[in-house]
Coordinates of C-alpha atoms in Angstrom, one line a residue:
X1 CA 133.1 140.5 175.8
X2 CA 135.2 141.2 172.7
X3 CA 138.9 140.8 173.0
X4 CA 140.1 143.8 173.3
X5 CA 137.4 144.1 176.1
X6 CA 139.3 141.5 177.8
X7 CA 143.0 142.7 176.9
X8 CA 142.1 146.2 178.9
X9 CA 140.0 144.8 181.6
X10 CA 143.4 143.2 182.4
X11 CA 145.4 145.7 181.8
X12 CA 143.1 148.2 183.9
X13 CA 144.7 146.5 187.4
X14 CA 148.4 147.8 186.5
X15 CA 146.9 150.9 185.8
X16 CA 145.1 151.1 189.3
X17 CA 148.1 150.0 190.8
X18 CA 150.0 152.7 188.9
X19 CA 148.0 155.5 190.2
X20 CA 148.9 154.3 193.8
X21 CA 152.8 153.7 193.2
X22 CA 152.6 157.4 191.6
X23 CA 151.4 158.5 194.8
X24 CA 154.1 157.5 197.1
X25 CA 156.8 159.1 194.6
X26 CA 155.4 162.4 195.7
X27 CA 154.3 161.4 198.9
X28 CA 157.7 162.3 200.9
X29 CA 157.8 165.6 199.7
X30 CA 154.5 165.8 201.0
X31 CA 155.6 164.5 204.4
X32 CA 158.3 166.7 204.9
X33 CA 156.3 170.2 204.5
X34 CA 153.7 168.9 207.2
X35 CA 156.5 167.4 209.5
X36 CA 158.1 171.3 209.5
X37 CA 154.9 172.9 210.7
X38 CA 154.5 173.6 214.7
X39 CA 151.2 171.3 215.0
X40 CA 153.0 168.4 214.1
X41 CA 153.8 165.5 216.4
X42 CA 156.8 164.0 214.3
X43 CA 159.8 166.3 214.1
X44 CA 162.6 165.0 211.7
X45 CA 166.3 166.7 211.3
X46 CA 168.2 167.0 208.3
X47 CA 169.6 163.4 208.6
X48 CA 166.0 161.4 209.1
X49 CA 164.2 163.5 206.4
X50 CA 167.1 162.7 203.6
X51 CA 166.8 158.5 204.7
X52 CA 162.6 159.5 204.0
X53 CA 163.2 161.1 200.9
X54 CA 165.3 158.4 199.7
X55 CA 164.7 155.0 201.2
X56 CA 162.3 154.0 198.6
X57 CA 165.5 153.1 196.1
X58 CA 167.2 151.4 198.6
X59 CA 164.5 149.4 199.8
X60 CA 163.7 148.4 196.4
X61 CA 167.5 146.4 195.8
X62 CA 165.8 142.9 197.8
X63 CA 163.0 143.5 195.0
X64 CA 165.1 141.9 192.2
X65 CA 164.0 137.8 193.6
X66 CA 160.2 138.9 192.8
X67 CA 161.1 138.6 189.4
X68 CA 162.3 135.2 190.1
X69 CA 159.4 134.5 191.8
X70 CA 156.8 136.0 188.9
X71 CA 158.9 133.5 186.6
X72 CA 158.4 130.2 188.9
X73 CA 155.1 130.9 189.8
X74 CA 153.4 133.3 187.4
X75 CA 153.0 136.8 185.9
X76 CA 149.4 136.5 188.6
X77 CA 151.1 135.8 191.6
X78 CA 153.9 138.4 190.8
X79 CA 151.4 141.2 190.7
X80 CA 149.5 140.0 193.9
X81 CA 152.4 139.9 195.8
X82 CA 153.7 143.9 194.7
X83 CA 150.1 145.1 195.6
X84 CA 149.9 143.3 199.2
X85 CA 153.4 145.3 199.8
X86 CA 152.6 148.5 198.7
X87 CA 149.1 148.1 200.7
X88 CA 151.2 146.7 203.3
X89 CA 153.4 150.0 203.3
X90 CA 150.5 152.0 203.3
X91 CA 148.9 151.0 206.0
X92 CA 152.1 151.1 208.3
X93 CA 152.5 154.5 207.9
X94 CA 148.8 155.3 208.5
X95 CA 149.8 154.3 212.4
X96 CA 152.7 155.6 212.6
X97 CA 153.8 157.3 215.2
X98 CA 157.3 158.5 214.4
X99 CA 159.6 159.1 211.8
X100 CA 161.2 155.3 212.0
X101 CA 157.9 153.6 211.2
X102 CA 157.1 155.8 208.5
X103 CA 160.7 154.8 207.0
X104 CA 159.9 150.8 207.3
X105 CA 156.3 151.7 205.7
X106 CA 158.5 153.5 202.7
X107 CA 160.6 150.6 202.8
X108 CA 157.8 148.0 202.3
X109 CA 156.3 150.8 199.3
X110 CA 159.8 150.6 197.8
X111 CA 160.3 146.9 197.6
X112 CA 156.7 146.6 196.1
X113 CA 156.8 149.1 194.0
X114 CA 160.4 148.7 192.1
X115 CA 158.6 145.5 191.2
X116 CA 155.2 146.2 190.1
X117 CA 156.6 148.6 187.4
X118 CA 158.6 145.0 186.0
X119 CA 156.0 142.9 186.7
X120 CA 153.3 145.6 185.4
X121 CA 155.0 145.9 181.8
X122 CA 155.6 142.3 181.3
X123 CA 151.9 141.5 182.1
X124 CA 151.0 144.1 179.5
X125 CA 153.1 142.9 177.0
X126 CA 152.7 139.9 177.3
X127 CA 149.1 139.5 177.2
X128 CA 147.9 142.5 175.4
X129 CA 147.7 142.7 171.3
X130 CA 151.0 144.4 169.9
X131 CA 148.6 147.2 168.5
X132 CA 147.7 148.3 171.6
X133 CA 150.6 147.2 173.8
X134 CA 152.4 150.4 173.5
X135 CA 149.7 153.0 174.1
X136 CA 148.7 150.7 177.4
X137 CA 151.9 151.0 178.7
X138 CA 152.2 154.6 178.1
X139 CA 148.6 154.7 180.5
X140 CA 150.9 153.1 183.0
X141 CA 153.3 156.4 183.1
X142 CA 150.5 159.1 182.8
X143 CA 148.7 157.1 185.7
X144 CA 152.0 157.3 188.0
X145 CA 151.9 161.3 187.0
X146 CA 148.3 161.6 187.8
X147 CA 149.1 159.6 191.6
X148 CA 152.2 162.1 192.2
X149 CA 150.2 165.0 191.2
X150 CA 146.9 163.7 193.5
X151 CA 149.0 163.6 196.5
X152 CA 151.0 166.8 195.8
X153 CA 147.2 168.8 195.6
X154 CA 146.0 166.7 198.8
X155 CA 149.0 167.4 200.6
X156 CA 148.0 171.0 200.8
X157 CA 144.4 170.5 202.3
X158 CA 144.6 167.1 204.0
X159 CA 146.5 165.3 206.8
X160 CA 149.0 163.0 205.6
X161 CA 147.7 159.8 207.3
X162 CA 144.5 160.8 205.6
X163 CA 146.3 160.5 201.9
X164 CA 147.9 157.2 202.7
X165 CA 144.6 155.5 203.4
X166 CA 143.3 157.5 199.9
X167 CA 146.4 155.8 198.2
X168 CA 145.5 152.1 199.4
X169 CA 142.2 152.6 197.1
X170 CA 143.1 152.5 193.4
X171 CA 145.9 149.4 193.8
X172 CA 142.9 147.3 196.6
X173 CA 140.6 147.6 193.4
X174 CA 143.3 146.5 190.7
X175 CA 144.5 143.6 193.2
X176 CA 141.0 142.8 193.4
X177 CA 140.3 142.6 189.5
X178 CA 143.8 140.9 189.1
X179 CA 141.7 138.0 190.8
X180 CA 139.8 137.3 187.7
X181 CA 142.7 137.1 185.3
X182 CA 144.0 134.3 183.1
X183 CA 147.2 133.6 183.8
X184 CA 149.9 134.7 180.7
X185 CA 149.8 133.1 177.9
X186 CA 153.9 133.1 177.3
X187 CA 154.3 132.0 181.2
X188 CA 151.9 128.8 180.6
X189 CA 154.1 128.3 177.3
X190 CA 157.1 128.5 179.0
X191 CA 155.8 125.8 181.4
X192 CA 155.4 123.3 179.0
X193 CA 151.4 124.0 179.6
X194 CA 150.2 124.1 175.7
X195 CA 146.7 123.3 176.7
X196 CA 146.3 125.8 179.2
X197 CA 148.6 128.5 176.7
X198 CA 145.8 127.8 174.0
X199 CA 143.3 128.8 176.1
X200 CA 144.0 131.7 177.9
X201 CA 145.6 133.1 173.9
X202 CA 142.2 132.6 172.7
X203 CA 140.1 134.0 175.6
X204 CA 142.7 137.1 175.3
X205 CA 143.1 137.8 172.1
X206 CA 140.2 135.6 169.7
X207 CA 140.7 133.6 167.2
X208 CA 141.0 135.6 163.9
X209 CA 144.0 134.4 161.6
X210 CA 146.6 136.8 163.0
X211 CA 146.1 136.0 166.7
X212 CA 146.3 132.1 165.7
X213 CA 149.7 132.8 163.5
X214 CA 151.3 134.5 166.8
X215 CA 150.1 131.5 168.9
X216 CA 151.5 128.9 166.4
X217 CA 154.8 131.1 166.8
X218 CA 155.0 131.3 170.8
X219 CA 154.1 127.4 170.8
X220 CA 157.0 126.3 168.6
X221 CA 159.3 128.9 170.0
X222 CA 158.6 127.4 173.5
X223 CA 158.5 123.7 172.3
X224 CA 161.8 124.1 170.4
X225 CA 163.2 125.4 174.0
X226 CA 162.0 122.7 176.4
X227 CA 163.2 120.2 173.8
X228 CA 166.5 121.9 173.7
X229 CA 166.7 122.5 177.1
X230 CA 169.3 120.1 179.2
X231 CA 168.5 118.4 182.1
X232 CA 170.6 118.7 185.4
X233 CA 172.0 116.8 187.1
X234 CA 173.9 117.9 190.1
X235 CA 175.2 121.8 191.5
X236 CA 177.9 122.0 188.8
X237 CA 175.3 121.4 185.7
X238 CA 173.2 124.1 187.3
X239 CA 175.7 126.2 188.0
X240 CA 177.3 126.0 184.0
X241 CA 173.5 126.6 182.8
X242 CA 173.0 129.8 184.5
X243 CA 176.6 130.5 183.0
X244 CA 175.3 129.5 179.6
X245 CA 172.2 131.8 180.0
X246 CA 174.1 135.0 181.1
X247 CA 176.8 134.7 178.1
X248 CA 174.3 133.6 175.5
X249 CA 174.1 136.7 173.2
X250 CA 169.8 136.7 173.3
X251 CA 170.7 137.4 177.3
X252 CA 173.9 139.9 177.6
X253 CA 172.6 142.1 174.3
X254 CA 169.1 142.7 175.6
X255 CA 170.7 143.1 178.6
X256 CA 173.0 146.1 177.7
X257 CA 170.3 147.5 175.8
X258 CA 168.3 147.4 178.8
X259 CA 170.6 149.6 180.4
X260 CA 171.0 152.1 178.4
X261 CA 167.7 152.6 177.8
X262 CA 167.4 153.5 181.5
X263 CA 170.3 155.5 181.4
X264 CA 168.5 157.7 178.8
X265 CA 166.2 158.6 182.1
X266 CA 168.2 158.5 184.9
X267 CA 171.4 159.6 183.9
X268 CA 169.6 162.6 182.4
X269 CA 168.7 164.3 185.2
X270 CA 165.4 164.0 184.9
X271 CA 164.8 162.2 188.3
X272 CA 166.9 164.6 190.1
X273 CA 165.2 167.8 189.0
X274 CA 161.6 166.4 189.5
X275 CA 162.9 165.3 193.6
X276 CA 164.7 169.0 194.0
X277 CA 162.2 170.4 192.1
X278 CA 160.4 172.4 195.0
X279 CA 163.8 173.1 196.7
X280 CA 165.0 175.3 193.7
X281 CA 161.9 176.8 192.8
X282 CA 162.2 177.6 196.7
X283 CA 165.7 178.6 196.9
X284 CA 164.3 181.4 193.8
X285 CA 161.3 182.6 194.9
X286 CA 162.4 182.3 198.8
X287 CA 158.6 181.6 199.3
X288 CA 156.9 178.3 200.1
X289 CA 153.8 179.2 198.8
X290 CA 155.3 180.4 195.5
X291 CA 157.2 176.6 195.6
X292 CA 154.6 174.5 196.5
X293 CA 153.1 176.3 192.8
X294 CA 155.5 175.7 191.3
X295 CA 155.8 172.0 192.0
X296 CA 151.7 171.4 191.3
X297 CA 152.7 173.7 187.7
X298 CA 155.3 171.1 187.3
X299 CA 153.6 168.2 187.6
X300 CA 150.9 169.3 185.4
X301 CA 153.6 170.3 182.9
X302 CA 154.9 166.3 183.2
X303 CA 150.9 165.1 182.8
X304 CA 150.2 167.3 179.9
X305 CA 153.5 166.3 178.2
X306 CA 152.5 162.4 178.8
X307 CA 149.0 162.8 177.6
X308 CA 150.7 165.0 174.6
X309 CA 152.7 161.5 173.7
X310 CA 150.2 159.2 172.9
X311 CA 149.9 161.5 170.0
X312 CA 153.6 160.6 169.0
X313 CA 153.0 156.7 170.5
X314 CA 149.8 156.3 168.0
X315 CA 151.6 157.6 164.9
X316 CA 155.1 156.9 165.3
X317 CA 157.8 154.1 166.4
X318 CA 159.2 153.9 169.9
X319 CA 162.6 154.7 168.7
X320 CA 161.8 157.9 166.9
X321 CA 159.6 158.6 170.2
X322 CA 162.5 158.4 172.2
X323 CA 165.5 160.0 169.7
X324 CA 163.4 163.3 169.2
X325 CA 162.5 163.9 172.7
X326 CA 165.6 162.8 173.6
X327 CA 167.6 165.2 171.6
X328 CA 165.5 168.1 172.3
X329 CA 166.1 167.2 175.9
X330 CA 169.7 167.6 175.4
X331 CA 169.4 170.7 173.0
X332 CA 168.0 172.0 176.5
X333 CA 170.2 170.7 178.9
X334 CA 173.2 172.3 177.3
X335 CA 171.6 175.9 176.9
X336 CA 170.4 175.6 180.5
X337 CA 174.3 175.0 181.1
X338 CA 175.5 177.4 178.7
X339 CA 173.7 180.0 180.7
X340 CA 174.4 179.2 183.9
X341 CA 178.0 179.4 182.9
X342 CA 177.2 182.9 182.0
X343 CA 175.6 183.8 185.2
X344 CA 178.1 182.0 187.0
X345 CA 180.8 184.3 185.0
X346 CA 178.6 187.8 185.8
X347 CA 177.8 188.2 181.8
X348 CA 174.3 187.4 182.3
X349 CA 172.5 188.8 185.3
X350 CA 171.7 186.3 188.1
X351 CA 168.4 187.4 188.4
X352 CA 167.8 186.0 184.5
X353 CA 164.8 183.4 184.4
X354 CA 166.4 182.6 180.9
X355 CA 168.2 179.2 182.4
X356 CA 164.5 178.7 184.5
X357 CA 162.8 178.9 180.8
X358 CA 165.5 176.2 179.5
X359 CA 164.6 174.1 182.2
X360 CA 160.8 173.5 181.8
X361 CA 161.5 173.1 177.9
X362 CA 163.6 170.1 179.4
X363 CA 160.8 168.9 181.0
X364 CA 158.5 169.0 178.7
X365 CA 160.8 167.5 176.1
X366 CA 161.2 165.0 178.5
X367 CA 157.9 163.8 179.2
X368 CA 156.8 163.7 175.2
X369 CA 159.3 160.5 175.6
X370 CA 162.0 160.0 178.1
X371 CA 159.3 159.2 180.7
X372 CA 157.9 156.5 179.4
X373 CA 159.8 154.5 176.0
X374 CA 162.7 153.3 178.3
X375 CA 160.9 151.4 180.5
X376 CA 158.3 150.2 177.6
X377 CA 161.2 149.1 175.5
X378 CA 162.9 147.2 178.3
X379 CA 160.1 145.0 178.9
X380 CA 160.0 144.2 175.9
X381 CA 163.3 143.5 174.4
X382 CA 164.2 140.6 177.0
X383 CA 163.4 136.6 175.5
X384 CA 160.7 134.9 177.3
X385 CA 162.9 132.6 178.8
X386 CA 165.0 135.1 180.0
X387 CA 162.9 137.0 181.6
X388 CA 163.2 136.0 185.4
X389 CA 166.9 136.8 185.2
X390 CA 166.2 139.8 183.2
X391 CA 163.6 140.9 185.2
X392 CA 165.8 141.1 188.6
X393 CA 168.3 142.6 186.6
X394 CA 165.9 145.4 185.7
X395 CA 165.1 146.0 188.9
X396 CA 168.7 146.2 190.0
X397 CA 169.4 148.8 187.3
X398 CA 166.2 150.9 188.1
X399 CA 167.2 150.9 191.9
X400 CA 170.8 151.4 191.9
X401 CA 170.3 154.0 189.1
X402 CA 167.2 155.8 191.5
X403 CA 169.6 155.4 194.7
X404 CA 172.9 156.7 193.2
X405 CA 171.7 159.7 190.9
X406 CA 170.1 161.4 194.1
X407 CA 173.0 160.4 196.2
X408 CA 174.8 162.1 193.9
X409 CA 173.6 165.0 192.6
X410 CA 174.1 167.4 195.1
X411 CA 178.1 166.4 194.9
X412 CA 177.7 166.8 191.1
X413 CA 176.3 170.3 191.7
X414 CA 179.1 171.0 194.7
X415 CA 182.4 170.2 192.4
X416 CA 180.6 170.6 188.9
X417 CA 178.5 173.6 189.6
X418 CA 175.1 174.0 188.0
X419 CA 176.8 174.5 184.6
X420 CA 178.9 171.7 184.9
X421 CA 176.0 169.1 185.9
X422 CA 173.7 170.1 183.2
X423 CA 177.0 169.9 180.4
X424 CA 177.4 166.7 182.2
X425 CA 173.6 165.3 182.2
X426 CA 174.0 166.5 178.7
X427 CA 176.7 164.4 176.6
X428 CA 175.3 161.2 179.0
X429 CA 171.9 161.4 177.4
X430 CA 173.3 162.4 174.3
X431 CA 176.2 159.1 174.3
X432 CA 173.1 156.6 175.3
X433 CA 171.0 158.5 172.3
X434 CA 173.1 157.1 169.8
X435 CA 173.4 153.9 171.1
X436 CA 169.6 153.4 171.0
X437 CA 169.6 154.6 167.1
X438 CA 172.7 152.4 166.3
X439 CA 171.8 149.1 168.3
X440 CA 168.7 148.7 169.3
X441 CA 165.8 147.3 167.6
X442 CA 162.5 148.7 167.4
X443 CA 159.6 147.3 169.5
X444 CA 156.0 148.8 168.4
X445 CA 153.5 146.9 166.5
X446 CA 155.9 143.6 166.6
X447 CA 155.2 139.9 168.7
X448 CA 157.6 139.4 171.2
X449 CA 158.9 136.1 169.1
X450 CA 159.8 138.7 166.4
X451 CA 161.7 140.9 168.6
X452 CA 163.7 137.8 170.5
X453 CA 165.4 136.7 166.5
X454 CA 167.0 139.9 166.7
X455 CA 169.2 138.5 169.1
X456 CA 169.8 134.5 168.0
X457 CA 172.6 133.9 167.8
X458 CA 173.9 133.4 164.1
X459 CA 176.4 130.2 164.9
X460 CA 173.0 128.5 166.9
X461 CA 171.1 129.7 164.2
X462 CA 173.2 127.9 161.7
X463 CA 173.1 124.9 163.2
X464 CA 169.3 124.5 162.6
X465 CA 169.6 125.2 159.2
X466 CA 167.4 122.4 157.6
X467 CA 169.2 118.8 156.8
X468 CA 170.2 117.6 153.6
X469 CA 167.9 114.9 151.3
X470 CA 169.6 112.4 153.0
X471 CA 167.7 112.5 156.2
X472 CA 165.4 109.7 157.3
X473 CA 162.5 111.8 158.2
X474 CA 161.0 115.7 158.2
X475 CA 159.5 115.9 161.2
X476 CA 156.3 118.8 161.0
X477 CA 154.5 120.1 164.5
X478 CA 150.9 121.5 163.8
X479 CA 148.6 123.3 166.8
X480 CA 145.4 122.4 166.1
X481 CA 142.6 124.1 167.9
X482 CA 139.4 122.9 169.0
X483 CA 136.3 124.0 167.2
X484 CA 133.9 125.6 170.2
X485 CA 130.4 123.5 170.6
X486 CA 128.1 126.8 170.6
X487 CA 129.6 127.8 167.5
X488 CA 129.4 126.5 163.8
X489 CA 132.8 128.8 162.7
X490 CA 136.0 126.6 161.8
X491 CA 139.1 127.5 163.8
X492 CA 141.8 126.7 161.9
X493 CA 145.8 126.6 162.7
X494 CA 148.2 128.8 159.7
X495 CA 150.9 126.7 158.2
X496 CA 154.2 129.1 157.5
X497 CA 155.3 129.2 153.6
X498 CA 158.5 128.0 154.3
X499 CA 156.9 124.7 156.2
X500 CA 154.9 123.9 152.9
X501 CA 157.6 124.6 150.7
X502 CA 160.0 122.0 153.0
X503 CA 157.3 119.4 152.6
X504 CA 157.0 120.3 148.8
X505 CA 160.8 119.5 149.1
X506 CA 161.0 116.5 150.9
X507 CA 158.3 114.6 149.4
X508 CA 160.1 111.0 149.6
X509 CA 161.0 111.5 153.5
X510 CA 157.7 112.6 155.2
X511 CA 156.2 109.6 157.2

């Protein structure tokens, strides 16, 4: 099997899983229409429909150890243990019998799948070729589209315990292939695990001369680290090394730019309008058959907009990605609130589907980028050996961020009015836009070792500067690679310039 055989045969479990974590994004909605219809046995009020509508943000908070756990124990056990929840989740909800179960099922789906989406993206980039990396990732998105749109259709012509058993399929097969994985080749680095790194790099991504000068690069990197790295002694040392991570500039800048990035999503209001979607296309139309239309149209609009990106992803940078679909995003926010300002002041009739128009052109602006280039970028902009920190800290960000902005909308729209939300939704996006063209650095096409320099730190960096003549010795680290029995080709390790030019230098010293 060729490598990049290999590199999507991995990546094919996220996107199984994907397809299933879609699916229980839509699936309250779905819950909710069958729970108001006579023949059903589960009647919710107002109160317990909100908590099932909501929960899986929430429930996802406790997510933010898995990280942790992925970074102790592997990127392989990480993903095992997101599917077994969501499967878990699944299944409880298949026998449930009232309205409290199904919330602890959503509860188990939210803890799970808060994390797979982490866990998902730092698989992929992590063990995928940078020339593929980013169109993978953008797979994961349109697969979570296709699961929210599967469930949506079904929910009209099949019972909902009959969907959630539907749902456990796709991630059952992915946790199944996940089996036969190698485990990451940065994790094994990180580990101190060269001979096991080698390895899996090779059977991942060959042996050609690029693929051995990126494994030369993630060896040193992680060498350099586990040389550097103190040891502990007691509470205290811990304590002031976990202090000495989260200060370090290669953790808090990755870190800010990791929040913003989400911001660009959440704090646009794209979240919001896809949850209360079918309640204002109902509160227009007055009919539930006209809504549930609607929100099928929608999420067809949302597929076809991420299937429409990979055009963009194949041809252009992430950050271009994002800035243009960003801005036209805005451009459309603030006419949508421009108006509904007018309708709200009687100048344009409140019958007008003028601010309706402005807000599928915000959608589909949307989904050309905003969907997907936050989350791809934040997996990839966090160091390697920051990533169990930074990966809990994702996960906080993406569930406070999925909690709060539904928790909050509907206040927004009470004191703000519509106008006021969208103007608001509006100069948010627009204030994270131009941090993201300012500050942070672009990801496509480049190793994850050359994405972590952007953030050394220049006083550390000085202080590795090379040492005068005077020194006793030049000490040089090669990776050699074993030459395969069954084949007569000669693998051979890439020596940087700047390594022969020292030794060129330092003739008199080397030993």
């Amino acid at each position: 099997m060729s490598p990049i055989l290999k590199q999507i045969f991995v990546s094919a479990s996220p996107q199984l899983a994907a397809i299933s974590a879609g699916g229980l994004i839509g699936y309250p909605s779905v819950l909710l229409q069958q729970f108001k219809g006579n023949d059903s046995s589960i009647i919710v009020d107002v109160h317990t429909a909100s908590w099932i509508a909501s929960v899986h943000g929430l429930a996802g908070v406790p997510s933010l150890f898995i990280p942790y756990i992925m970074q102790q124990h592997g990127r392989k056990f990480g993903f095992h243990i997101c599917c077994l929840l969501v499967i878990l989740g699944w299944i409880i909800i298949y026998f449930a019998r009232n309205a409290t179960t199904i919330i602890v099922g959503e509860s188990f789906q939210g803890l799970g799948a808060k994390s797979l989406l982490v866990v998902s993206y730092l698989t992929i980039g992590e063990m995928v070729d940078p020339k593929y990396r980013n169109i993978l990732m953008l797979f994961y998105n349109i697969n979570q589209t296709i699961g929210v749109t599967l469930v949506h259709v079904m929910g009209k012509f099949f019972h909902w315990k009959t969907i959630s058993l539907t749902m456990i399929m796709p991630i059952a097969i992915g946790f199944l292939l996940s089996c036969s994985w190698p485990e990451s080749p940065a994790w094994l680095a990180l580990k101190g695990r060269f001979d096991e790194c080698k390895k899996s790099f090779i059977w991942l991504r060959g042996a050609d001369e690029d693929a051995i000068t990126e494994m030369n690069a993630l060896l040193n990197s992680q060498i350099g680290n586990i040389n550097n790295k103190p040891k502990r002694t007691n509470t205290i040392e811990a304590l002031k090394e976990v202090w000495g991570k989260i200060t370090s500039r290669d953790f808090y800048l990755p870190s800010f730019h990791m929040f913003i990035l989400l911001s660009v999503y959440y704090w646009s209001g794209n979240l919001v309008f896809l949850v209360y979607a079918m309640n204002m296309v109902e509160n227009v139309t007055k009919d539930e058959e006209s809504a549930y239309i609607g929100m099928v149209v929608m999420d067809c609009v949302t597929l076809l907009g991420n299937a429409t990106a990979y055009i963009f992803f194949k041809y252009f940078n992430n950050k271009p990605v994002l800035l243009f679909s960003g801005i036209g995003s805005a451009v459309f926010l603030l006419a949508s609130s421009i108006v509904s300002y007018l309708q709200f002041r009687e100048i344009v009739s409140d019958d007008s589907l003028l601010c309706l128009y402005f807000l599928i052109g915000f959608m589909i602006a949307s989904s050309l980028g905003i969907y997907t280039t936050p989350y791809v970028m934040s997996s990839e902009i966090m160091p390697i050996q920051h990533r169990g920190i930074g990966g809990s800290l994702m996960v906080i960000i993406i569930c406070s961020s999925y909690s709060f902005t539904l928790k909050i909308a509907p206040y927004l729209v009470m004191y703000l009015k519509l106008h006021g939300t969208f103007l608001l939704y509006s100069v948010t996006l627009s204030v994270c836009l131009i941090w993201v063209w300012k500050f942070v650095p672009e990801t496509k096409n480049r190793t994850l070792q050359s994405i972590e320099e952007n953030y050394l730190d220049k006083n550390k960096a000085e202080s590795v500067e090379p040492q005068p003549e005077s020194q006793a010795n030049l000490n040089v680290r090669l990776v050699l690679i074993q030459k395969p029995q069954e084949s007569n080709d000669i693998l051979h390790t890439v020596v940087p310039t700047e390594v022969i030019q020292s030794l060129l230098e330092h003739k008199e010293c080397i030993t």
